[in-house]
């Protein structure tokens, strides 16, 4: 049987030709400065000595863009924990969550730790971040990254996040959900089979329900994925909004993006979903992302 392709999204992605062009060209290589280990200006100077091309990124002064042939993960500056190799689009969700210093934060699906270590940087190594994941091999990378970057405010835990039994506890919750990862497709347009998408959608709904339960009343929850599928994005948020446990707030970002969808095919998600954002690979020459910001009802 023929599988589905990216053509499934032809009617919802405003510049579909740009999308196809973007998945056929290499993505930009971006790194994020780790302020726990080095001053920004020192790192910038070292990067310019080490790599042929280094560009600052206008919207975020913690990020730098390198030439497409560079391998920053194999460099001694990386081993020293001076930076984390991270896609530009993946840097957006922690900024939207914006945890304050000294707060209590849960990163429910944290491995390998790109967003955990960014949250730690945003909190200036204060407060506590519980960085949880279910997959042991990925937890090893999480522990290694947290330690390499010197994130002393992070505690790593191993749980299926659906089984966490605490309530009304965290000031901020990030749910970077397991997804079909369609935003990372490179040189191919074939999607994961529908049964896998359906199974992930059920998991995402259960995880988001748990995220709301665990968060303190009035606190912020950010839900994000790296996929285009509306079922895994707007559909998951619409499901939680219908339960009246949280309200959605506008995501305000200064980078190119589209609004969340009000509907897809026969599925109606509602006007509130326009407050979420979709970042397509052609916006930043980076991966795709969906980000929604929720506030738990008091
Ligand atoms: C998109 S990745 C997270 C990426 C990570 N936040 C980062 O920025 O590096 C999704 C993660 O969810 C984890 N996961 C899947 N099901 C889970 C569950 N039921 N409970 C906790 N973690 C789960 C996977 O092991 C995977 O590491």
CSV table of C-alpha atoms and ligand atoms in Angstrom, one decimal, residues 84 86 90 94 107-116 132-136 138-139 142 145 159-163 174-179 200 203 207 224-226, ligand 1:
chain,number,residue,atom,x,y,z
A,84,UNK,CA,25.5,22.8,22.6
A,86,UNK,CA,21.1,22.6,18.5
A,90,UNK,CA,14.5,23.9,18.7
A,94,UNK,CA,12.4,27.1,26.2
A,107,UNK,CA,11.0,18.9,31.5
A,108,UNK,CA,8.9,15.8,31.0
A,109,UNK,CA,10.6,14.3,27.9
A,110,UNK,CA,14.0,15.7,28.2
A,111,UNK,CA,16.6,13.5,26.5
A,112,UNK,CA,19.1,14.2,25.1
A,113,UNK,CA,18.9,17.5,26.9
A,114,UNK,CA,19.0,20.4,24.3
A,115,UNK,CA,16.1,22.1,25.9
A,116,UNK,CA,17.0,21.1,29.5
A,132,UNK,CA,12.8,13.2,33.0
A,133,UNK,CA,12.8,10.7,30.2
A,134,UNK,CA,11.7,7.1,29.7
A,135,UNK,CA,14.4,5.8,27.3
A,136,UNK,CA,17.6,4.6,29.1
A,138,UNK,CA,18.8,8.5,25.7
A,139,UNK,CA,19.0,9.2,29.4
A,142,UNK,CA,21.0,13.5,28.9
A,145,UNK,CA,25.1,16.7,28.4
A,159,UNK,CA,10.0,7.5,34.4
A,160,UNK,CA,7.2,7.0,32.0
A,161,UNK,CA,6.0,10.6,32.5
A,162,UNK,CA,2.3,9.3,32.3
A,163,UNK,CA,2.9,7.6,35.7
A,174,UNK,CA,7.8,21.8,29.3
A,175,UNK,CA,6.4,18.9,27.2
A,176,UNK,CA,8.6,18.4,24.2
A,177,UNK,CA,6.5,15.4,23.1
A,178,UNK,CA,7.6,12.3,21.2
A,179,UNK,CA,6.2,12.8,17.7
A,200,UNK,CA,1.7,8.9,19.2
A,203,UNK,CA,0.5,9.2,24.0
A,207,UNK,CA,1.3,13.3,28.5
A,224,UNK,CA,5.9,21.5,21.5
A,225,UNK,CA,6.7,19.0,18.7
A,226,UNK,CA,8.8,18.8,15.6
B,1,LIG,C1,11.4,15.1,21.1
B,1,LIG,S1,12.3,14.0,22.1
B,1,LIG,C2,12.8,15.1,23.4
B,1,LIG,C3,14.0,16.0,23.0
B,1,LIG,C4,14.5,16.9,24.2
B,1,LIG,N1,13.5,17.6,24.8
B,1,LIG,C5,15.6,17.8,23.7
B,1,LIG,O1,15.4,19.0,23.5
B,1,LIG,O2,16.8,17.3,23.6
B,1,LIG,C6,11.0,13.1,22.9
B,1,LIG,C7,11.5,12.3,24.1
B,1,LIG,O3,10.3,11.7,24.7
B,1,LIG,C8,10.8,10.5,25.3
B,1,LIG,N2,9.5,9.8,25.7
B,1,LIG,C9,8.7,9.1,24.9
B,1,LIG,N3,7.7,8.6,25.6
B,1,LIG,C10,7.9,9.0,26.9
B,1,LIG,C11,7.1,8.8,28.1
B,1,LIG,N4,6.0,8.1,28.1
B,1,LIG,N5,7.6,9.4,29.2
B,1,LIG,C12,8.7,10.1,29.2
B,1,LIG,N6,9.5,10.3,28.1
B,1,LIG,C13,9.0,9.8,27.0
B,1,LIG,C14,11.7,9.9,24.3
B,1,LIG,O4,12.5,9.0,24.9
B,1,LIG,C15,12.4,11.1,23.8
B,1,LIG,O5,13.6,11.3,24.4
